[in-house]
Short mmCIF file of C-alpha atoms and ligand atoms in Angstrom, two decimals:
data_model
loop_
_atom_site.label_atom_id
_atom_site.label_comp_id
_atom_site.label_asym_id
_atom_site.label_seq_id
_atom_site.Cartn_x
_atom_site.Cartn_y
_atom_site.Cartn_z
CA MET A 1 -41.92 36.67 -69.62
CA ALA A 2 -42.23 35.64 -73.27
CA PHE A 3 -41.46 32.03 -74.24
CA ILE A 4 -38.35 33.18 -76.11
CA GLU A 5 -36.42 36.30 -75.24
CA LEU A 6 -33.24 37.65 -76.70
CA ASN A 7 -31.95 40.57 -74.70
CA HIS A 8 -29.22 42.72 -76.25
CA VAL A 9 -27.55 39.76 -77.87
CA PHE A 10 -24.14 40.11 -79.50
CA LYS A 11 -22.41 37.33 -81.39
CA THR A 12 -18.95 37.69 -82.86
CA TYR A 13 -17.23 34.61 -84.27
CA SER A 14 -13.64 33.81 -83.34
CA ASN A 15 -12.42 35.18 -86.70
CA GLY A 16 -13.75 38.59 -85.69
CA VAL A 17 -16.91 38.55 -87.86
CA SER A 18 -19.81 40.20 -86.07
CA ALA A 19 -22.92 38.14 -86.92
CA LEU A 20 -25.43 39.71 -84.51
CA ALA A 21 -25.21 43.09 -82.82
CA ASP A 22 -27.58 44.13 -80.06
CA VAL A 23 -30.50 41.93 -81.09
CA SER A 24 -33.52 41.97 -78.81
CA LEU A 25 -36.59 39.91 -79.64
CA GLN A 26 -39.56 38.42 -77.83
CA ILE A 27 -41.55 35.49 -79.14
CA ASN A 28 -44.63 34.09 -77.45
CA LYS A 29 -45.56 30.46 -77.01
CA GLY A 30 -47.25 29.08 -80.12
CA GLU A 31 -46.12 31.89 -82.42
CA PHE A 32 -44.94 31.28 -85.99
CA VAL A 33 -42.14 33.65 -86.94
CA PHE A 34 -40.20 34.01 -90.17
CA ILE A 35 -36.65 35.34 -89.96
CA ILE A 36 -35.69 36.88 -93.29
CA GLY A 37 -32.68 38.76 -94.58
CA GLU A 38 -30.05 38.41 -97.27
CA SER A 39 -27.38 35.74 -97.11
CA GLY A 40 -24.89 36.43 -94.33
CA SER A 41 -27.26 38.70 -92.40
CA GLY A 42 -27.22 36.48 -89.28
CA LYS A 43 -30.34 34.30 -89.59
CA SER A 44 -28.61 30.96 -89.00
CA THR A 45 -26.59 32.42 -86.15
CA LEU A 46 -29.80 33.53 -84.44
CA ASN A 47 -31.23 30.03 -84.87
CA LYS A 48 -28.08 28.38 -83.57
CA LEU A 49 -28.16 30.47 -80.39
CA LEU A 50 -31.62 29.06 -79.59
CA TYR A 51 -30.43 25.46 -79.45
CA ARG A 52 -26.96 26.38 -78.19
CA GLU A 53 -25.06 25.33 -81.26
CA GLU A 54 -23.40 28.72 -80.75
CA LYS A 55 -22.97 30.82 -77.63
CA VAL A 56 -23.56 34.57 -77.26
CA ASN A 57 -20.68 36.91 -76.42
CA LYS A 58 -22.94 39.33 -74.63
CA GLY A 59 -26.62 39.44 -73.70
CA ASN A 60 -29.07 36.69 -72.82
CA VAL A 61 -31.07 34.08 -74.69
CA MET A 62 -34.01 32.67 -72.75
CA VAL A 63 -36.00 29.68 -74.04
CA GLY A 64 -38.93 28.48 -71.96
CA GLY A 65 -37.54 30.10 -68.82
CA VAL A 66 -34.08 28.57 -69.31
CA ASN A 67 -31.15 30.94 -69.71
CA VAL A 68 -29.61 29.19 -72.69
CA SER A 69 -26.61 31.49 -72.72
CA LYS A 70 -25.70 30.39 -69.18
CA LEU A 71 -26.46 26.70 -69.59
CA ARG A 72 -23.54 24.45 -68.71
CA ASN A 73 -22.26 22.33 -71.60
CA SER A 74 -23.18 19.23 -69.61
CA ASN A 75 -26.83 20.37 -69.57
CA VAL A 76 -27.17 21.31 -73.25
CA TYR A 77 -28.66 17.88 -74.02
CA LYS A 78 -31.70 18.77 -71.89
CA LEU A 79 -32.37 21.83 -74.04
CA ARG A 80 -31.90 19.84 -77.26
CA ARG A 81 -34.63 17.45 -76.17
CA LYS A 82 -37.05 20.36 -76.01
CA VAL A 83 -36.09 21.97 -79.31
CA GLY A 84 -36.56 20.28 -82.70
CA VAL A 85 -34.35 21.41 -85.57
CA VAL A 86 -35.10 21.18 -89.31
CA PHE A 87 -32.28 21.83 -91.80
CA GLN A 88 -32.21 22.72 -95.49
CA ASP A 89 -30.05 19.68 -96.29
CA PHE A 90 -32.08 17.30 -94.07
CA LYS A 91 -29.07 15.73 -92.32
CA LEU A 92 -30.58 12.26 -92.41
CA LEU A 93 -28.36 9.24 -91.87
CA PRO A 94 -28.21 7.47 -95.26
CA LYS A 95 -27.68 3.98 -93.89
CA LEU A 96 -30.66 4.10 -91.55
CA THR A 97 -34.28 3.62 -92.59
CA VAL A 98 -36.92 6.30 -92.13
CA TYR A 99 -38.03 4.59 -88.93
CA GLU A 100 -34.48 4.40 -87.58
CA ASN A 101 -33.70 8.01 -88.48
CA ILE A 102 -36.69 9.21 -86.49
CA ALA A 103 -36.13 6.81 -83.58
CA TYR A 104 -32.41 7.62 -83.36
CA PRO A 105 -32.64 10.78 -81.21
CA LEU A 106 -34.91 8.94 -78.76
CA GLU A 107 -32.48 6.12 -78.20
CA THR A 108 -30.46 7.92 -75.56
CA TYR A 109 -33.59 8.69 -73.50
CA GLY A 110 -33.89 5.28 -71.89
CA LEU A 111 -37.37 4.64 -73.32
CA SER A 112 -38.71 1.18 -74.03
CA ASP A 113 -38.92 -0.02 -77.65
CA THR A 114 -42.71 0.06 -77.40
CA VAL A 115 -42.78 3.71 -76.35
CA ILE A 116 -40.25 4.62 -79.05
CA ARG A 117 -42.38 2.86 -81.64
CA GLU A 118 -45.52 4.71 -80.53
CA LYS A 119 -43.76 8.06 -80.72
CA VAL A 120 -42.23 7.35 -84.14
CA LEU A 121 -45.57 6.19 -85.57
CA GLU A 122 -47.35 9.28 -84.25
CA ALA A 123 -44.70 11.53 -85.80
CA VAL A 124 -44.73 9.83 -89.23
CA GLU A 125 -48.49 9.90 -89.26
CA ARG A 126 -48.43 13.63 -88.73
CA VAL A 127 -46.09 14.20 -91.67
CA GLY A 128 -47.92 11.69 -93.89
CA LEU A 129 -45.15 9.14 -94.40
CA LYS A 130 -46.53 6.00 -92.84
CA ASP A 131 -45.97 3.86 -95.91
CA LYS A 132 -42.27 4.80 -96.20
CA LEU A 133 -41.03 3.61 -92.80
CA ARG A 134 -38.74 0.95 -94.23
CA CYS A 135 -37.28 3.11 -96.99
CA TYR A 136 -33.80 4.62 -96.90
CA PRO A 137 -33.41 8.39 -97.42
CA GLY A 138 -31.87 7.78 -100.88
CA GLN A 139 -35.15 6.18 -102.00
CA LEU A 140 -37.20 9.27 -101.17
CA SER A 141 -37.89 12.56 -102.95
CA GLY A 142 -36.54 15.79 -101.46
CA GLY A 143 -39.98 16.66 -100.09
CA GLU A 144 -40.30 13.25 -98.46
CA GLN A 145 -36.83 13.53 -96.93
CA GLN A 146 -37.80 16.87 -95.48
CA ARG A 147 -40.90 15.25 -93.98
CA VAL A 148 -38.65 12.69 -92.28
CA CYS A 149 -36.56 15.53 -90.94
CA ILE A 150 -39.71 17.19 -89.57
CA ALA A 151 -40.88 13.92 -88.00
CA ARG A 152 -37.47 13.55 -86.33
CA ALA A 153 -37.75 17.12 -85.05
CA ILE A 154 -41.21 16.62 -83.52
CA VAL A 155 -40.87 13.04 -82.28
CA ASN A 156 -40.35 14.17 -78.70
CA LYS A 157 -43.12 16.80 -78.93
CA PRO A 158 -40.84 19.81 -78.48
CA LYS A 159 -42.23 23.20 -77.49
CA LEU A 160 -40.13 24.81 -80.21
CA ILE A 161 -39.01 23.93 -83.71
CA VAL A 162 -36.27 25.91 -85.35
CA CYS A 163 -36.08 25.63 -89.14
CA ASP A 164 -33.20 26.81 -91.30
CA GLU A 165 -34.25 27.30 -94.94
CA PRO A 166 -36.38 24.12 -94.88
CA THR A 167 -37.63 24.66 -98.44
CA GLY A 168 -34.29 25.84 -99.85
CA ASP A 169 -33.77 22.68 -101.92
CA LEU A 170 -37.40 21.99 -102.81
CA ASP A 171 -39.57 22.97 -105.77
CA PRO A 172 -42.54 25.31 -105.15
CA LYS A 173 -45.13 22.52 -104.90
CA MET A 174 -43.12 20.47 -102.39
CA SER A 175 -42.33 23.66 -100.51
CA ARG A 176 -46.02 24.44 -100.09
CA GLU A 177 -46.69 20.90 -98.86
CA ILE A 178 -43.86 21.13 -96.33
CA MET A 179 -45.17 24.47 -95.12
CA ASP A 180 -48.66 23.01 -94.71
CA VAL A 181 -47.21 20.25 -92.51
CA ILE A 182 -45.29 22.74 -90.37
CA GLU A 183 -48.30 25.04 -90.08
CA GLU A 184 -50.47 22.15 -88.94
CA ILE A 185 -47.90 21.21 -86.29
CA ASN A 186 -47.83 24.85 -85.14
CA LYS A 187 -51.62 24.95 -84.84
CA GLU A 188 -52.44 21.49 -83.54
CA MET A 189 -49.46 20.84 -81.26
CA GLU A 190 -49.09 24.52 -80.28
CA THR A 191 -45.41 24.25 -81.16
CA THR A 192 -43.63 27.57 -81.54
CA VAL A 193 -42.01 27.79 -84.99
CA ILE A 194 -39.04 29.94 -85.91
CA MET A 195 -38.07 29.71 -89.55
CA ALA A 196 -35.16 31.35 -91.34
CA THR A 197 -35.99 31.58 -95.03
CA HIS A 198 -35.36 33.24 -98.37
CA ASP A 199 -38.60 31.93 -99.82
CA LYS A 200 -40.51 35.04 -100.79
CA GLU A 201 -43.57 33.21 -102.10
CA ILE A 202 -44.02 31.28 -98.87
CA VAL A 203 -43.54 34.27 -96.59
CA ASN A 204 -46.07 36.28 -98.61
CA ARG A 205 -48.59 33.47 -98.70
CA MET A 206 -48.51 32.59 -95.01
CA LYS A 207 -49.05 36.06 -93.50
CA LYS A 208 -47.16 35.36 -90.27
CA ARG A 209 -44.91 37.55 -88.18
CA VAL A 210 -41.83 38.52 -90.22
CA VAL A 211 -38.59 39.64 -88.58
CA CYS A 212 -36.02 41.06 -91.00
CA ILE A 213 -32.33 41.04 -90.12
CA HIS A 214 -29.76 43.11 -91.97
CA GLN A 215 -26.05 42.91 -91.14
CA GLY A 216 -26.79 41.41 -87.75
CA VAL A 217 -29.41 43.95 -86.72
CA VAL A 218 -33.21 43.57 -86.59
CA VAL A 219 -34.44 46.20 -89.05
CA SER A 220 -38.15 45.37 -89.06
CA ASP A 221 -40.65 43.19 -87.23
CA GLN A 222 -44.19 42.98 -88.59
CA GLU A 223 -47.27 41.00 -87.66
CA LYS A 224 -48.86 39.38 -90.73
CA GLY A 225 -45.86 40.66 -92.62
CA LYS A 226 -44.61 40.32 -96.16
CA TYR A 227 -41.20 39.57 -97.58
CA ILE A 228 -39.19 42.74 -97.81
CA GLU A 229 -35.90 43.40 -99.57
CA TYR A 230 -34.12 45.66 -97.13
CA GLU A 231 -32.14 48.43 -98.78
CA ASN A 232 -29.30 50.13 -96.97
CA ASN A 233 -29.83 53.86 -97.31
P1 ADP B 1 -27.38 33.82 -92.76
O1 ADP B 1 -27.95 32.62 -92.10
O2 ADP B 1 -28.30 34.99 -92.74
O3 ADP B 1 -26.86 33.55 -94.15
P2 ADP B 1 -25.17 33.52 -90.89
O4 ADP B 1 -25.74 33.60 -89.53
O5 ADP B 1 -24.86 32.16 -91.44
O6 ADP B 1 -26.11 34.32 -91.91
O7 ADP B 1 -23.83 34.37 -90.94
C1 ADP B 1 -23.71 35.68 -90.42
C2 ADP B 1 -22.26 36.14 -90.56
O8 ADP B 1 -21.45 35.34 -89.71
C3 ADP B 1 -21.70 35.97 -91.96
O9 ADP B 1 -20.80 37.03 -92.20
C4 ADP B 1 -20.96 34.65 -91.89
O10 ADP B 1 -19.91 34.61 -92.82
C5 ADP B 1 -20.46 34.65 -90.46
N1 ADP B 1 -20.33 33.30 -89.92
C6 ADP B 1 -21.30 32.36 -89.80
N2 ADP B 1 -20.84 31.25 -89.20
C7 ADP B 1 -19.53 31.48 -88.92
C8 ADP B 1 -18.50 30.72 -88.29
N3 ADP B 1 -18.72 29.50 -87.81
N4 ADP B 1 -17.28 31.28 -88.19
C9 ADP B 1 -17.05 32.54 -88.65
N5 ADP B 1 -17.97 33.31 -89.24
C10 ADP B 1 -19.21 32.79 -89.38
#
């Protein structure tokens, strides 16, 4: 069985909008996969199913042998500990320092302060932000804030990180730097990366697997793919 499997997944929101229709996808451990498609095509919905922010209506979502679609609400926290999430708008807490933002998700784990500190320092080191630990998010550039978000996502060494337009608010130079950090994490920590993006330059430069979604359906899936603009014929 692949590390991630979507089997005939359907997702319709309560207002009747069909976001995904019969999506099947397999992703192996350690893969780096771009999910592309125009706005509203279902990329974020696919991501949200992986960390159970949303639930399928039909079909199955398996992550690391766990049937996410059948997981009880009371067990969702266990999944979230194994999946790091990186957002376009960072979602950092403005009144907490960089250190506190990264340590925050660990605080419910019952770890000692010493262990938390070790984990936070390892994560900031990896994203190259060691000298900014005492800063507040408002004192950082967009690229630096995104690095904090990545450090927070990897602090518990998840097997999977799910990224939703992580470079959407960054200029091309910062975007490349962020992608280098994520690629290094993928290679060195063997973390599987799934990234929804519109960033044509990045997709074309990285030569990774590219899955294109159009109106909730997977319309292409290419190894070492390029950005494609899918046309409805
Ligand atoms: P993308 O990430 O590709 O822009 P989304 O997954 O966000 O696409 O959205 C897919 C479709 O589902 C769109 O038509 C969107 O309007 C709809 N949608 C997304 N989230 C919700 C929601 N919470 N409630 C109702 N409709 C939603």
